[in-house]
mmCIF file of C-alpha atoms in Angstrom:
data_model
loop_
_atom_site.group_PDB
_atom_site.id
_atom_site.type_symbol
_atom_site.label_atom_id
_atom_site.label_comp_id
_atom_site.label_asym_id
_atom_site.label_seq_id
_atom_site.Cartn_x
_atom_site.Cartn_y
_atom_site.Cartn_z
ATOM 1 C CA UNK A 101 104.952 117.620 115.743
ATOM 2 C CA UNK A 102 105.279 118.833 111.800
ATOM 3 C CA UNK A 103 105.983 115.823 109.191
ATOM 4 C CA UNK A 104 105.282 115.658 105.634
ATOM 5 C CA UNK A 105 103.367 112.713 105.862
ATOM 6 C CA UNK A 106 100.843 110.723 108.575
ATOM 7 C CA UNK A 107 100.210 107.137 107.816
ATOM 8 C CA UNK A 108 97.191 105.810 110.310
ATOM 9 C CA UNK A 109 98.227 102.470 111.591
ATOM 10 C CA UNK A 110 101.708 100.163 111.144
ATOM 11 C CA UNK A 111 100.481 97.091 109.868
ATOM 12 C CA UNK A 112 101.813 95.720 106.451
ATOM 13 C CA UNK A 113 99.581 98.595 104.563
ATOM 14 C CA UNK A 114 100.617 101.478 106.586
ATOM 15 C CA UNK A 115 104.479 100.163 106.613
ATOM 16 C CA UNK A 116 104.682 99.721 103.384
ATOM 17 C CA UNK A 117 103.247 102.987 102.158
ATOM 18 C CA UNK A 118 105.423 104.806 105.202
ATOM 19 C CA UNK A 119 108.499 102.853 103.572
ATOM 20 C CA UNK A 120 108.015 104.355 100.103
ATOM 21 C CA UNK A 121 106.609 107.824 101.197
ATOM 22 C CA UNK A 122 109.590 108.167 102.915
ATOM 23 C CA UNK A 123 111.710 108.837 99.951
ATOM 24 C CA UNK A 124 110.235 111.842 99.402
ATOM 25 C CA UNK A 125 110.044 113.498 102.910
ATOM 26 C CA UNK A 126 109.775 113.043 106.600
ATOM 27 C CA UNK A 127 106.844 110.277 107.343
ATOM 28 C CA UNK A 128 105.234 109.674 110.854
ATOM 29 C CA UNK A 129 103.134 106.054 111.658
ATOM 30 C CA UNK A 130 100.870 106.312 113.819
ATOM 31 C CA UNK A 131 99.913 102.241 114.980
ATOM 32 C CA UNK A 132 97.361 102.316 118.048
ATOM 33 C CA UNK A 133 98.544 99.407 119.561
ATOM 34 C CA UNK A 134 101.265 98.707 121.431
ATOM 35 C CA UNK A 135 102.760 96.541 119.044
ATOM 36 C CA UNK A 136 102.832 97.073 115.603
ATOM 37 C CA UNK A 137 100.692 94.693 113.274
ATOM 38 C CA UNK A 138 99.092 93.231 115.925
ATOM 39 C CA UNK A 139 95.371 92.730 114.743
ATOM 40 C CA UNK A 140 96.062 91.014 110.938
ATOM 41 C CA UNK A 141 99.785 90.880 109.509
ATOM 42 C CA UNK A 142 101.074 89.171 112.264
ATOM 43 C CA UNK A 143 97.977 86.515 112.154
ATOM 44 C CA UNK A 144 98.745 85.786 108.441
ATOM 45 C CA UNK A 145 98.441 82.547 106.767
ATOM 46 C CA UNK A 146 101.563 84.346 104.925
ATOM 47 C CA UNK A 147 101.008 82.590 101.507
ATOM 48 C CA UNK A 148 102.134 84.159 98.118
ATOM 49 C CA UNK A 149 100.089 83.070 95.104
ATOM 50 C CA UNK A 150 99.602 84.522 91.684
ATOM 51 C CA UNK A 151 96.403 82.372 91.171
ATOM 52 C CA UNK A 152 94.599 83.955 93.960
ATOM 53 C CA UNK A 153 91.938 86.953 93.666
ATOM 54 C CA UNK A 154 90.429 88.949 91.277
ATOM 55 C CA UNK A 155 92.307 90.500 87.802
ATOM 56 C CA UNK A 156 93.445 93.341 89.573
ATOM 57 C CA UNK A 157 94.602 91.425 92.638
ATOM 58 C CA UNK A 158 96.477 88.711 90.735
ATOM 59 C CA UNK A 159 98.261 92.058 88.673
ATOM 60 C CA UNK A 160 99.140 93.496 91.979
ATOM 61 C CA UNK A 161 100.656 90.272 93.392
ATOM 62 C CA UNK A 162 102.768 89.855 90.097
ATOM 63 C CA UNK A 163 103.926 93.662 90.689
ATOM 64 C CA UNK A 164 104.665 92.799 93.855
ATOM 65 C CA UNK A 165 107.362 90.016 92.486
ATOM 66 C CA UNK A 166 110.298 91.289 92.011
ATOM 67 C CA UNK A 167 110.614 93.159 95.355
ATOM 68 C CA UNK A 168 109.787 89.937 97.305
ATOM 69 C CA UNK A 169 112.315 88.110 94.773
ATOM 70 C CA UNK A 170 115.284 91.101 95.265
ATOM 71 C CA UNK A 171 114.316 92.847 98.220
ATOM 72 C CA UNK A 172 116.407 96.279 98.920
ATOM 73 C CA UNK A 173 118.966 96.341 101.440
ATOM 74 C CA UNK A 174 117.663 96.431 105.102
ATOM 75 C CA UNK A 175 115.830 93.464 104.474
ATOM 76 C CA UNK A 176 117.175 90.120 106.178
ATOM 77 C CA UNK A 177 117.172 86.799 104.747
ATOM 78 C CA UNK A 178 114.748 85.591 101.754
ATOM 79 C CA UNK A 179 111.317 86.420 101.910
ATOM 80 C CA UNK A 180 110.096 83.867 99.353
ATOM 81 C CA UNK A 181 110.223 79.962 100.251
ATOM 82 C CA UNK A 182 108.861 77.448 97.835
ATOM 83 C CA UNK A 183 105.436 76.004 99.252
ATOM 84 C CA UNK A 184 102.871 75.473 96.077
ATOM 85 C CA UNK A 185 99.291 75.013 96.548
ATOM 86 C CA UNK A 186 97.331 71.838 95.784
ATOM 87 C CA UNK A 187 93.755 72.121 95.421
ATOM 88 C CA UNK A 188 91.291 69.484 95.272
ATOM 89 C CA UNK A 189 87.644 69.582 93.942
ATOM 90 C CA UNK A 190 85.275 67.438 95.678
ATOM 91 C CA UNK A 191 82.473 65.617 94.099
ATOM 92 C CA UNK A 192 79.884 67.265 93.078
ATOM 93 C CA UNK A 193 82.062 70.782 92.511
ATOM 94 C CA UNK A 194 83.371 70.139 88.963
ATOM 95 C CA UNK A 195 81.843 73.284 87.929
ATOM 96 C CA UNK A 196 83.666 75.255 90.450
ATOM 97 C CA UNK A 197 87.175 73.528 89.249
ATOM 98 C CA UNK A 198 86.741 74.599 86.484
ATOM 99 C CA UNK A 199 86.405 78.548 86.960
ATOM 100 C CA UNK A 200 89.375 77.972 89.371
ATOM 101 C CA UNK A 201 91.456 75.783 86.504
ATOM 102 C CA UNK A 202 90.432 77.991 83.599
ATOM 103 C CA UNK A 203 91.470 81.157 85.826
ATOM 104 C CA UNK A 204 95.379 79.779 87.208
ATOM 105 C CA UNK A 205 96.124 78.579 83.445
ATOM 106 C CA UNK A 206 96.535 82.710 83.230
ATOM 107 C CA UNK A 207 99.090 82.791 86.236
ATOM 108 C CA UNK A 208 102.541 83.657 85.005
ATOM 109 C CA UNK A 209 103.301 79.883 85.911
ATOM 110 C CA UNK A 210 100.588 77.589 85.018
ATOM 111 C CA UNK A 211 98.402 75.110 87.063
ATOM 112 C CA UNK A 212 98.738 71.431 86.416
ATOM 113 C CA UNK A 213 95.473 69.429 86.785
ATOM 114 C CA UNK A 214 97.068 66.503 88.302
ATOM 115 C CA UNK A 215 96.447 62.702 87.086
ATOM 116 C CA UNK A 216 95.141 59.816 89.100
ATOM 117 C CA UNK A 217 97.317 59.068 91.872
ATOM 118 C CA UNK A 218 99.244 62.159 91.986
ATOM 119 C CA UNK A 219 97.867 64.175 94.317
ATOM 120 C CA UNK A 220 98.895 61.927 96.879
ATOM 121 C CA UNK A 221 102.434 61.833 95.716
ATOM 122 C CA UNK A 222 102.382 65.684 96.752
ATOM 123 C CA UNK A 223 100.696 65.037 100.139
ATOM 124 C CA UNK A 224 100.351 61.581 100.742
ATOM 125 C CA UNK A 225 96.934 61.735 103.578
ATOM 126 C CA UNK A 226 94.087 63.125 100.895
ATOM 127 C CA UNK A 227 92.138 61.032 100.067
ATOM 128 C CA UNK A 228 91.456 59.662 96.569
ATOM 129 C CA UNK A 229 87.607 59.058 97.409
ATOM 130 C CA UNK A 230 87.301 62.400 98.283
ATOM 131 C CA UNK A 231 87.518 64.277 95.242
ATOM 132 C CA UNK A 232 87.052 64.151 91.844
ATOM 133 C CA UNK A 233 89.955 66.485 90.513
ATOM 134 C CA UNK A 234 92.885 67.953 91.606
ATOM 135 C CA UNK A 235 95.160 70.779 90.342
ATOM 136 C CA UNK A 236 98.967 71.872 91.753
ATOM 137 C CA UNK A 237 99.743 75.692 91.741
ATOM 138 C CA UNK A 238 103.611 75.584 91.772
ATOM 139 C CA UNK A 239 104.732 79.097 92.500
ATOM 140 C CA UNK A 240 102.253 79.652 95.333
ATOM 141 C CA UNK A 241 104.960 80.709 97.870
ATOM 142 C CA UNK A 242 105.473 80.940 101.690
ATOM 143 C CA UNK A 243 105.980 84.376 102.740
ATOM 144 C CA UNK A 244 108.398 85.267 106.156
ATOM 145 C CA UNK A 245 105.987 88.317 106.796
ATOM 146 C CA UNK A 246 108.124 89.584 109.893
ATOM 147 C CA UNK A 247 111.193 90.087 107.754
ATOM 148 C CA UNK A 248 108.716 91.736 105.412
ATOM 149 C CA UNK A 249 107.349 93.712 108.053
ATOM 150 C CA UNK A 250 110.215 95.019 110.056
ATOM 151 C CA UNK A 251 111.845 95.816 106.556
ATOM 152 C CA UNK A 252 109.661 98.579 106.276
ATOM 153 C CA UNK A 253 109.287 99.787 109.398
ATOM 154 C CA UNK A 254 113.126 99.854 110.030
ATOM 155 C CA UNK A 255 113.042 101.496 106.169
ATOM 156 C CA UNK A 256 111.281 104.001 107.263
ATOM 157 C CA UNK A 257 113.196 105.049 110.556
ATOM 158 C CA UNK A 258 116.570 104.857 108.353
ATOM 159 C CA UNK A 259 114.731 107.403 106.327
ATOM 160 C CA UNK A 260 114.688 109.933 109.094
ATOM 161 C CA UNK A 261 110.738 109.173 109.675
ATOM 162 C CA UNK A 262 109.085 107.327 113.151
ATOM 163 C CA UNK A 263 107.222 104.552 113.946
ATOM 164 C CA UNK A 264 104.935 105.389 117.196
ATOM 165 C CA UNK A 265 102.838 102.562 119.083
ATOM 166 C CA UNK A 266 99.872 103.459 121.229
ATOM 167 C CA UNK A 267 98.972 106.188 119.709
ATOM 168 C CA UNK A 268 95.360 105.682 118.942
ATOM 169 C CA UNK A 269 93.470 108.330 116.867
ATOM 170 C CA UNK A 270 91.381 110.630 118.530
ATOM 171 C CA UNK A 271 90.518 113.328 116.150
ATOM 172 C CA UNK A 272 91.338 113.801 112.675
ATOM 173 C CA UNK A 273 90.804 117.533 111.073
ATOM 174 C CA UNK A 274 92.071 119.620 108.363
ATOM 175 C CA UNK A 275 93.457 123.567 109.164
ATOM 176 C CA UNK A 276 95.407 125.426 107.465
ATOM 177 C CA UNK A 277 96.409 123.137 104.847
ATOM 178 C CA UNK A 278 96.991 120.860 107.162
ATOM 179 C CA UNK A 279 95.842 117.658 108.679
ATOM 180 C CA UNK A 280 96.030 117.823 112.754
ATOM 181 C CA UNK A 281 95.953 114.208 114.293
ATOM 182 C CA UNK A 282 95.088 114.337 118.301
ATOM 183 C CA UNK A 283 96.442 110.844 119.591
ATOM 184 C CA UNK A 284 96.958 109.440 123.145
ATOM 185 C CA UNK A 285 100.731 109.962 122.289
ATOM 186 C CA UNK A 286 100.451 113.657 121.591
ATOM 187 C CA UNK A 287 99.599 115.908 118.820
ATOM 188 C CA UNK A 288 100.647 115.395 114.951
ATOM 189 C CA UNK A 289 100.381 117.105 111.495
ATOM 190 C CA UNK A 290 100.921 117.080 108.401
ATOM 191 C CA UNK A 291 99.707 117.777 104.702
ATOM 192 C CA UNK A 292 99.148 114.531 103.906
ATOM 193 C CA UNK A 293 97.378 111.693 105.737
ATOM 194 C CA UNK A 294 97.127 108.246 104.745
ATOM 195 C CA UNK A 295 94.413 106.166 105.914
ATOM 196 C CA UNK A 296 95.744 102.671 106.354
ATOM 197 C CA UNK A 297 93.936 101.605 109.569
ATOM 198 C CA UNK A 298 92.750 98.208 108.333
ATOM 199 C CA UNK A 299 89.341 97.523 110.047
ATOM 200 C CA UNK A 300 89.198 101.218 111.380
ATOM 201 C CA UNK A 301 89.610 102.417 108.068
ATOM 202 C CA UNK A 302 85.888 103.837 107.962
ATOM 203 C CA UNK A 303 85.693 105.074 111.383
ATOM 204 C CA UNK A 304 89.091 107.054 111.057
ATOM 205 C CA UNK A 305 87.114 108.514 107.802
ATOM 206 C CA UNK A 306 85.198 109.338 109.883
ATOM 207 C CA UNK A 307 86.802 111.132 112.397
ATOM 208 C CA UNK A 308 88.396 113.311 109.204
ATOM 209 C CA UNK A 309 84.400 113.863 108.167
ATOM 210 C CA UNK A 310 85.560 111.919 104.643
ATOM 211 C CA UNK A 311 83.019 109.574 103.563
ATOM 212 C CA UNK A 312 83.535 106.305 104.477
ATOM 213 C CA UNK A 313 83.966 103.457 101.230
ATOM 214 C CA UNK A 314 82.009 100.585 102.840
ATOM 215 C CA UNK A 315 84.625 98.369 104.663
ATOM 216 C CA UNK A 316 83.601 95.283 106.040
ATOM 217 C CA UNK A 317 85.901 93.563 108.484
ATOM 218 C CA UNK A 318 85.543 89.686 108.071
ATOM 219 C CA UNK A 319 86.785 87.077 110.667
ATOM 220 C CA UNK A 320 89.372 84.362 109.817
ATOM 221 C CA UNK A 321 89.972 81.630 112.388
ATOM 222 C CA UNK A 322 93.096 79.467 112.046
ATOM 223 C CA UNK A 323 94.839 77.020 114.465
ATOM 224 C CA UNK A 324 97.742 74.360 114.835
ATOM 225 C CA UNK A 325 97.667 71.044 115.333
ATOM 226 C CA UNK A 326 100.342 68.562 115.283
ATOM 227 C CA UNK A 327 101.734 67.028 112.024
ATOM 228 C CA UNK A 328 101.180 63.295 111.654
ATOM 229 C CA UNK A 329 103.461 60.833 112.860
ATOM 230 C CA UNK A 330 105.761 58.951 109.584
ATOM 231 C CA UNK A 331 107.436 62.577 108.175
ATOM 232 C CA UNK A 332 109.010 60.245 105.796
ATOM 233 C CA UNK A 333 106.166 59.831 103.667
ATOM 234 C CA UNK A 334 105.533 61.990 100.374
ATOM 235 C CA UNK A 335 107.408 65.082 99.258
ATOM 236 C CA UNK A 336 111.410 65.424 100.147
ATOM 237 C CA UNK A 337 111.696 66.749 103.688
ATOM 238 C CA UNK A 338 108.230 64.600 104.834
ATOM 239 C CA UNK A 339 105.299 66.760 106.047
ATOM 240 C CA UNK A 340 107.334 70.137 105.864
ATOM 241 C CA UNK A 341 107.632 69.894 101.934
ATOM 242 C CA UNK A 342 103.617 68.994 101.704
ATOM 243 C CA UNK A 343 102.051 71.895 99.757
ATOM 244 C CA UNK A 344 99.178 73.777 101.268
ATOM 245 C CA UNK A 345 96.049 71.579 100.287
ATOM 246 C CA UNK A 346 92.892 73.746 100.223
ATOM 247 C CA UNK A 347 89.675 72.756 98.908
ATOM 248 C CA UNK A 348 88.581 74.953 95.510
ATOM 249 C CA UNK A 349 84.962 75.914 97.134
ATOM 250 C CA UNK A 350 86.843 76.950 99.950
ATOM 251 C CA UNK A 351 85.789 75.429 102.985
ATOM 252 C CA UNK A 352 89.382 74.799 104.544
ATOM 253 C CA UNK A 353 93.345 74.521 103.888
ATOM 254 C CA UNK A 354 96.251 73.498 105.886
ATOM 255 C CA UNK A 355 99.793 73.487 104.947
ATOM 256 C CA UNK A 356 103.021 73.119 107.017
ATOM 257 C CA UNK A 357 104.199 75.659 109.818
ATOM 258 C CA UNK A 358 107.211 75.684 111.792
ATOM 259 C CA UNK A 359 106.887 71.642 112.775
ATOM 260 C CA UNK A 360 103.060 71.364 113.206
ATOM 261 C CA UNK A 361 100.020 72.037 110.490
ATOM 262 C CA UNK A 362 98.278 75.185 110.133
ATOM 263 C CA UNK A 363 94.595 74.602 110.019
ATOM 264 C CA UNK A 364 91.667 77.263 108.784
ATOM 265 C CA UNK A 365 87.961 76.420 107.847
ATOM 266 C CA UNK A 366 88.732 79.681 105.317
ATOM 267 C CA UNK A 367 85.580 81.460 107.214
ATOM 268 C CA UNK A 368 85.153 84.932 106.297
ATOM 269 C CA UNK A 369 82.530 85.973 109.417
ATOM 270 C CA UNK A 370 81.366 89.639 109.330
ATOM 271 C CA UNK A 371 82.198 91.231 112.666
ATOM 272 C CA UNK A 372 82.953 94.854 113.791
ATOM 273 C CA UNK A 373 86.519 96.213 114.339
ATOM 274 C CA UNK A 374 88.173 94.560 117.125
ATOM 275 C CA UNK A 375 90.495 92.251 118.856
ATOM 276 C CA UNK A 376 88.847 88.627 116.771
ATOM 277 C CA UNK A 377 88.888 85.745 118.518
ATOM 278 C CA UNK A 378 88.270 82.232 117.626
ATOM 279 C CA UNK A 379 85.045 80.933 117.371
ATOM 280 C CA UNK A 380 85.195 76.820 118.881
ATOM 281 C CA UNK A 381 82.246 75.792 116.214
ATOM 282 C CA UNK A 382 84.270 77.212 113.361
ATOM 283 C CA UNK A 383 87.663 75.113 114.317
ATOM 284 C CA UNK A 384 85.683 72.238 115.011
ATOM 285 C CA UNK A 385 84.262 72.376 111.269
ATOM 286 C CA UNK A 386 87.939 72.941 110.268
ATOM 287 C CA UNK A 387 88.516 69.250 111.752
ATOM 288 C CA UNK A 388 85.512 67.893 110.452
ATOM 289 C CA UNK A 389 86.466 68.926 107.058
ATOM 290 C CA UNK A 390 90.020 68.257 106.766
ATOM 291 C CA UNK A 391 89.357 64.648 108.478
ATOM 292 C CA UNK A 392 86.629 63.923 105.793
ATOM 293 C CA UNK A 393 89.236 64.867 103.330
ATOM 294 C CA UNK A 394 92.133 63.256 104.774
ATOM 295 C CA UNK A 395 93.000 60.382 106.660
ATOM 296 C CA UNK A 396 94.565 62.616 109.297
ATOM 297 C CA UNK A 397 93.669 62.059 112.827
ATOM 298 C CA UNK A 398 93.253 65.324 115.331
ATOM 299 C CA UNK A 399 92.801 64.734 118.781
ATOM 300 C CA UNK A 400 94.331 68.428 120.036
ATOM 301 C CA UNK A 401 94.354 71.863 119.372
ATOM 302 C CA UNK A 402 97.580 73.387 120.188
ATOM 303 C CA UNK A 403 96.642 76.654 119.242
ATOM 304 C CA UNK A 404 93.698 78.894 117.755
ATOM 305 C CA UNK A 405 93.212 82.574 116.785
ATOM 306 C CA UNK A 406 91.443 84.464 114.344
ATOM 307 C CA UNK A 407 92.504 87.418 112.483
ATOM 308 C CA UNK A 408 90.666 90.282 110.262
ATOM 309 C CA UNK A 409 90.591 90.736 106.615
ATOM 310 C CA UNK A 410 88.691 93.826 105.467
ATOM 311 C CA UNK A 411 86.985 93.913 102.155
ATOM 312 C CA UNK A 412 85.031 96.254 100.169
ATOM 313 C CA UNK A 413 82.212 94.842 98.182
ATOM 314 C CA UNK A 414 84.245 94.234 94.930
ATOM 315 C CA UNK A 415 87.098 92.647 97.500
ATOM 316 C CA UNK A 416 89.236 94.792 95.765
ATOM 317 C CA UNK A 417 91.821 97.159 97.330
ATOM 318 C CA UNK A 418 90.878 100.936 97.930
ATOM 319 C CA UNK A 419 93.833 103.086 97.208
ATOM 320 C CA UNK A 420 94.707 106.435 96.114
ATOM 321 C CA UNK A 421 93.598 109.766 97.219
ATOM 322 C CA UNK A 422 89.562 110.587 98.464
ATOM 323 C CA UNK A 423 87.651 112.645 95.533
ATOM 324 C CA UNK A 424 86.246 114.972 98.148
ATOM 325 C CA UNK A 425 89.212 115.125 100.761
ATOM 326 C CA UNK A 426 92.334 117.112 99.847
ATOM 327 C CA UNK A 427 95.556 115.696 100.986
ATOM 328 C CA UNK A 428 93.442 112.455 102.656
ATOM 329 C CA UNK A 429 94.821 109.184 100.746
ATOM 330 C CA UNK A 430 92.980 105.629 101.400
ATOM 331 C CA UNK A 431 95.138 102.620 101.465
ATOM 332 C CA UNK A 432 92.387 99.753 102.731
ATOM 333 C CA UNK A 433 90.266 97.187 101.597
ATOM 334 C CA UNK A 434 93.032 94.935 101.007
ATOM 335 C CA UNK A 435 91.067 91.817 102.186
ATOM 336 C CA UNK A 436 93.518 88.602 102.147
ATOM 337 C CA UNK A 437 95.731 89.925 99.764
ATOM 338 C CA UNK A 438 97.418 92.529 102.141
ATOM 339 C CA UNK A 439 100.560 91.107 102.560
ATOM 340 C CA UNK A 440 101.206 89.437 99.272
ATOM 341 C CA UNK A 441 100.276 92.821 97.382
ATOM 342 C CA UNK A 442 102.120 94.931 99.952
ATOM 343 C CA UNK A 443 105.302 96.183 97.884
ATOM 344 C CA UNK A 444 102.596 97.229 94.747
ATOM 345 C CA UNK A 445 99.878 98.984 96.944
ATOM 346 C CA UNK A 446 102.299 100.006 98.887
ATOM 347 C CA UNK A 447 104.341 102.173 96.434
ATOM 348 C CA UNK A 448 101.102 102.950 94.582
ATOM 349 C CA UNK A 449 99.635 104.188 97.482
ATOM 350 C CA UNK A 450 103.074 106.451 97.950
ATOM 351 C CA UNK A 451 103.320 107.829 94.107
ATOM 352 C CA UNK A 452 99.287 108.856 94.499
ATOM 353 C CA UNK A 453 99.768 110.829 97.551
ATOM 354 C CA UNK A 454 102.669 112.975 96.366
ATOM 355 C CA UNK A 455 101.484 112.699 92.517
ATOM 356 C CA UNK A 456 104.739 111.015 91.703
ATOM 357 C CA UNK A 457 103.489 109.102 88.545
ATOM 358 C CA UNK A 458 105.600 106.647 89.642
ATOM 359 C CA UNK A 459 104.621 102.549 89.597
ATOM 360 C CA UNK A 460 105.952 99.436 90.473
ATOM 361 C CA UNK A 461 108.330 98.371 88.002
ATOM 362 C CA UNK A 462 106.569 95.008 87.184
ATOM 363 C CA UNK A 463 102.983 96.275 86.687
ATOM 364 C CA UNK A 464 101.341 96.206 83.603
ATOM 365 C CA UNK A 465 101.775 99.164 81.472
ATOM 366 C CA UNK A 466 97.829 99.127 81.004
ATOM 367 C CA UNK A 467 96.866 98.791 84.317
ATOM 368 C CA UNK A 468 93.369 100.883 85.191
ATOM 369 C CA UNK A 469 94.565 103.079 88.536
ATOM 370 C CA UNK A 470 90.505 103.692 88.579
ATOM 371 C CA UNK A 471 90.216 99.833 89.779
ATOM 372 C CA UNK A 472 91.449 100.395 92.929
ATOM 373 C CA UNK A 473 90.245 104.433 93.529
ATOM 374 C CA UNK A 474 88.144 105.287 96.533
ATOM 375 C CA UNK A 475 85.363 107.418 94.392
ATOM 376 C CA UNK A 476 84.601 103.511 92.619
ATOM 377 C CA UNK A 477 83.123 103.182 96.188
ATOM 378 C CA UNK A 478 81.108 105.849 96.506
#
């Protein structure tokens, strides 16, 4: 089957560049599972924050704004909800509050270092003795990734394009001008291919004989537990208006989710491609932490899994099209700013592959495109 465009795998990356390729020809996803998204968006701590990443990250997330803020039709319900991050710095880590104070003063809405007393009043179980500082990032926003999700991927079939689960890759070559895509759904081509297979983004390189940019997939457990007794206490709305609290060296956060508390002990495990699973010693550090920092009590685990973020060394995203592969574009590398960055890379990732010029209407005229390019990897 003849389409303009192949996008490898129909997670956020790969739906979002299939959404905007799609205005400018007939696009086929191919997702090797059989269910879209299943290895990383749908395992998403789902958070939206300008004050998180590099430079180019933090420009990306801003670019990605005013789609998440006024998304196009097809796209149900809001996919912003206010959440706000507080972090706290524990003794002994007043150096490391500072990078992280000096850097969100940049965001396009300010951190507050917070006075004595007032971190509790945003999430009333830290405790005081715990840390020495504390900081609120307001605009840090909860992201409904599904909506997000299934807007492209509907996008893209409203565009005349497909969506195909369990079709996993087999061979990858270029003929005739063409790239030919043997799956265990059947036989594809097309002139261009973009690679957005997440933690098989080197090995379907690979299978194309393109060099691979050094992906490496990294482990991130998560769990739920229940929320505290006394929802009354703090924020309007009790325990569902708490912000996220994380920890500024980055050894855990929670924050609300759907009743109960999201827990993570923020790991970032190397590990090979794969279905991840939870590792018990890394959500049992997860409680040790957040009890040492809280006065919450967890007795249960009502749920654990673990997810895969994929970085390059820089932890910057790879996108654009391969110096030494005609018509083979890399959208990848996009770490644990995939979803949040998803309208930007996504369209950049689109306007690269068919030379376009075009760019997200809210990134920075002076933005370097060579920032994110595969040959920086090389």
């Amino acid at each position: 089957m003849r389409s303009d465009f192949l996008v490898i795998g129909g997670g956020i990356a790969g739906a979002s560049a299939g959404y905007f390729l799609a205005e400018s020809g007939r696009v086929t996803v191919l997702e090797m599972e059989p269910t879209a998204g299943y290895h990383s968006t749908g395992r998403s701590a789902a958070l939206f924050s300008e004050y998180y990443g590099n430079s180019v990250v933090r420009a990306l997330t801003a670019a990605s704004r005013p789609f998440f803020e006024a998304p196009p039709p097809g796209f149900t319900g809001p996919l912003l909800s206010p959440r706000g991050v507080l972090a706290l710095g524990p003794r002994g880590a007043e150096d490391r509050f500072a990078e992280v104070l000096a850097a969100g003063l940049t965001a396009p809405v300010p951190v507050r270092e917070l006075g004595p007393g007032e971190a509790q009043q945003h999430c009333p179980v830290v405790r005081p003795e715990w840390f020495s500082r504390a900081m609120l990032k307001p605009a840090a926003m909860d992201i409904d990734v599904d909506a997000l999700h299934q807007g492209f991927l509907r996008g893209i079939r409203a565009r005349g394009g497909q969506v195909l689960r369990s079709a996993r890759l087999r061979s990858l070559t270029r003929r005739g001008g063409a790239w030919r895509a043997d799956t265990a759904a059947g036989e594809f081509a097309a002139e261009i291919v973009v690679n957005a297979a997440g933690a098989w983004a080197d090995e379907v390189a690979q299978l194309a004989g393109v060099r691979p940019v050094g992906l490496t997939p990294l482990r991130r457990t998560a769990f739920t537990v229940a929320a505290p007794e006394g929802n009354g206490a703090g924020p309007a709305g009790g325990v569902a208006g708490w912000p996220m609290v994380a920890d500024v060296t980055e050894t855990f956060y929670f924050k609300p989710e759907s009743g109960r508390l999201l827990v993570s002990p923020a790991d970032a495990t190397p590990v090979a491609p794969g279905d991840a699973r939870p590792d018990d010693l890394d959500v049992a550090r997860a409680i040790d932490r957040v009890q040492a920092a809280t006065t919450l009590v967890i007795r249960h685990v009502q749920r654990a899994w673990a997810g895969l973020r994929c970085a390059v060394p820089d932890d910057t995203p790879v996108v654009g099209g391969d110096p030494d592969a005609a018509g083979f574009c890399w959208l990848a590398g996009l770490s644990g700013y995939g979803i949040q960055t998803s309208p930007a890379v996504g369209q950049l990732a689109a306007a690269l592959a068919v030379g376009s010029g075009v760019r997200p209407a809210g990134l920075a005229a002076g933005f370097d495109l060579t920032a994110i390019a595969p040959g920086r990897c090389y």
